[in-house]
């Protein structure tokens, strides 16, 4: 996707996501899942919070795309 990873979703980003959704629909592609990657096992609470906020953003992305589920791949203790 052509949206910045670290920025909040703007109206422009949402319009872009809806455009992707329409493109998929018109071409017979069903968007069934959005796969995301977060790391919730960091010791620093501020870093964990950033991942929580990013997860919220990804849920909004899935909504705009019409994807009914999100697959979350989470990190481990630097192994």
PDB file of C-alpha atoms in Angstrom:
ATOM      1  CA  UNK A   1       0.000   0.000   0.000  1.00  0.00           C
ATOM      2  CA  UNK A   2       1.132   3.477  -0.737  1.00  0.00           C
ATOM      3  CA  UNK A   3       0.503   5.099   2.650  1.00  0.00           C
ATOM      4  CA  UNK A   4       3.079   6.090   5.289  1.00  0.00           C
ATOM      5  CA  UNK A   5       3.429   3.469   8.000  1.00  0.00           C
ATOM      6  CA  UNK A   6       4.169   5.801  10.898  1.00  0.00           C
ATOM      7  CA  UNK A   7       1.602   8.541  10.224  1.00  0.00           C
ATOM      8  CA  UNK A   8      -2.056   8.648  11.259  1.00  0.00           C
ATOM      9  CA  UNK A   9      -4.630   7.928   8.559  1.00  0.00           C
ATOM     10  CA  UNK A  10      -5.762  11.062   6.787  1.00  0.00           C
ATOM     11  CA  UNK A  11      -8.838  11.608   4.643  1.00  0.00           C
ATOM     12  CA  UNK A  12      -6.537  11.244   1.621  1.00  0.00           C
ATOM     13  CA  UNK A  13      -5.230   7.892   2.884  1.00  0.00           C
ATOM     14  CA  UNK A  14      -8.787   6.662   3.487  1.00  0.00           C
ATOM     15  CA  UNK A  15      -9.798   7.680  -0.041  1.00  0.00           C
ATOM     16  CA  UNK A  16      -6.795   5.759  -1.396  1.00  0.00           C
ATOM     17  CA  UNK A  17      -7.794   2.653   0.598  1.00  0.00           C
ATOM     18  CA  UNK A  18     -11.369   2.862  -0.692  1.00  0.00           C
ATOM     19  CA  UNK A  19      -9.958   3.136  -4.213  1.00  0.00           C
ATOM     20  CA  UNK A  20      -8.001  -0.089  -3.621  1.00  0.00           C
ATOM     21  CA  UNK A  21     -11.178  -1.721  -2.314  1.00  0.00           C
ATOM     22  CA  UNK A  22     -13.119  -0.718  -5.454  1.00  0.00           C
ATOM     23  CA  UNK A  23     -10.279  -1.911  -7.691  1.00  0.00           C
ATOM     24  CA  UNK A  24     -10.268  -5.319  -6.003  1.00  0.00           C
ATOM     25  CA  UNK A  25     -14.062  -5.578  -6.220  1.00  0.00           C
ATOM     26  CA  UNK A  26     -14.148  -4.649  -9.908  1.00  0.00           C
ATOM     27  CA  UNK A  27     -11.542  -7.301 -10.642  1.00  0.00           C
ATOM     28  CA  UNK A  28     -13.260 -10.046  -8.645  1.00  0.00           C
ATOM     29  CA  UNK A  29     -10.744 -10.108  -5.805  1.00  0.00           C
ATOM     30  CA  UNK A  30     -12.177 -10.499  -2.321  1.00  0.00           C
ATOM     31  CA  UNK A  31     -10.011  -8.961   0.394  1.00  0.00           C
ATOM     32  CA  UNK A  32     -10.491 -11.490   3.169  1.00  0.00           C
ATOM     33  CA  UNK A  33      -7.700 -10.544   5.580  1.00  0.00           C
ATOM     34  CA  UNK A  34      -5.098  -7.911   6.360  1.00  0.00           C
ATOM     35  CA  UNK A  35      -1.849  -9.334   7.714  1.00  0.00           C
ATOM     36  CA  UNK A  36       0.076  -7.036  10.068  1.00  0.00           C
ATOM     37  CA  UNK A  37       3.250  -7.239  12.162  1.00  0.00           C
ATOM     38  CA  UNK A  38       3.629  -5.797  15.651  1.00  0.00           C
ATOM     39  CA  UNK A  39       5.950  -6.367  18.585  1.00  0.00           C
ATOM     40  CA  UNK A  40       4.099  -6.365  21.900  1.00  0.00           C
ATOM     41  CA  UNK A  41       6.899  -7.982  23.910  1.00  0.00           C
ATOM     42  CA  UNK A  42       9.147  -4.953  24.221  1.00  0.00           C
ATOM     43  CA  UNK A  43      10.154  -4.000  27.752  1.00  0.00           C
ATOM     44  CA  UNK A  44       9.668  -0.273  27.190  1.00  0.00           C
ATOM     45  CA  UNK A  45       5.999   0.622  27.809  1.00  0.00           C
ATOM     46  CA  UNK A  46       6.198   3.554  25.355  1.00  0.00           C
ATOM     47  CA  UNK A  47       7.378   1.229  22.575  1.00  0.00           C
ATOM     48  CA  UNK A  48       4.596  -1.252  23.357  1.00  0.00           C
ATOM     49  CA  UNK A  49       2.088   1.616  23.219  1.00  0.00           C
ATOM     50  CA  UNK A  50       3.349   2.607  19.765  1.00  0.00           C
ATOM     51  CA  UNK A  51       2.576  -0.940  18.617  1.00  0.00           C
ATOM     52  CA  UNK A  52      -0.908  -0.766  20.136  1.00  0.00           C
ATOM     53  CA  UNK A  53      -1.557   2.513  18.311  1.00  0.00           C
ATOM     54  CA  UNK A  54      -0.253   1.016  15.070  1.00  0.00           C
ATOM     55  CA  UNK A  55      -2.609  -1.937  15.547  1.00  0.00           C
ATOM     56  CA  UNK A  56      -5.538   0.478  15.901  1.00  0.00           C
ATOM     57  CA  UNK A  57      -4.460   2.125  12.632  1.00  0.00           C
ATOM     58  CA  UNK A  58      -4.298  -1.277  10.933  1.00  0.00           C
ATOM     59  CA  UNK A  59      -7.827  -2.060  12.118  1.00  0.00           C
ATOM     60  CA  UNK A  60      -8.965   1.166  10.468  1.00  0.00           C
ATOM     61  CA  UNK A  61      -7.118   0.168   7.286  1.00  0.00           C
ATOM     62  CA  UNK A  62      -8.852  -3.223   7.286  1.00  0.00           C
ATOM     63  CA  UNK A  63     -12.196  -1.478   7.717  1.00  0.00           C
ATOM     64  CA  UNK A  64     -11.586   0.864   4.771  1.00  0.00           C
ATOM     65  CA  UNK A  65     -10.490  -2.092   2.625  1.00  0.00           C
ATOM     66  CA  UNK A  66     -13.523  -4.127   3.642  1.00  0.00           C
ATOM     67  CA  UNK A  67     -11.325  -6.916   5.007  1.00  0.00           C
ATOM     68  CA  UNK A  68     -13.356  -8.723   7.692  1.00  0.00           C
ATOM     69  CA  UNK A  69     -10.367  -9.956   9.692  1.00  0.00           C
ATOM     70  CA  UNK A  70      -6.818  -9.044  10.659  1.00  0.00           C
ATOM     71  CA  UNK A  71      -3.987 -11.517  11.142  1.00  0.00           C
ATOM     72  CA  UNK A  72      -1.530 -10.188  13.702  1.00  0.00           C
ATOM     73  CA  UNK A  73       2.009 -11.575  13.666  1.00  0.00           C
ATOM     74  CA  UNK A  74       3.670 -10.555  16.933  1.00  0.00           C
ATOM     75  CA  UNK A  75       7.324 -10.350  17.947  1.00  0.00           C
ATOM     76  CA  UNK A  76       9.380 -12.318  20.419  1.00  0.00           C
ATOM     77  CA  UNK A  77      12.144 -11.443  22.868  1.00  0.00           C
ATOM     78  CA  UNK A  78      14.819 -10.770  20.229  1.00  0.00           C
ATOM     79  CA  UNK A  79      15.260 -14.452  19.438  1.00  0.00           C
TER      80      UNK A  79
END
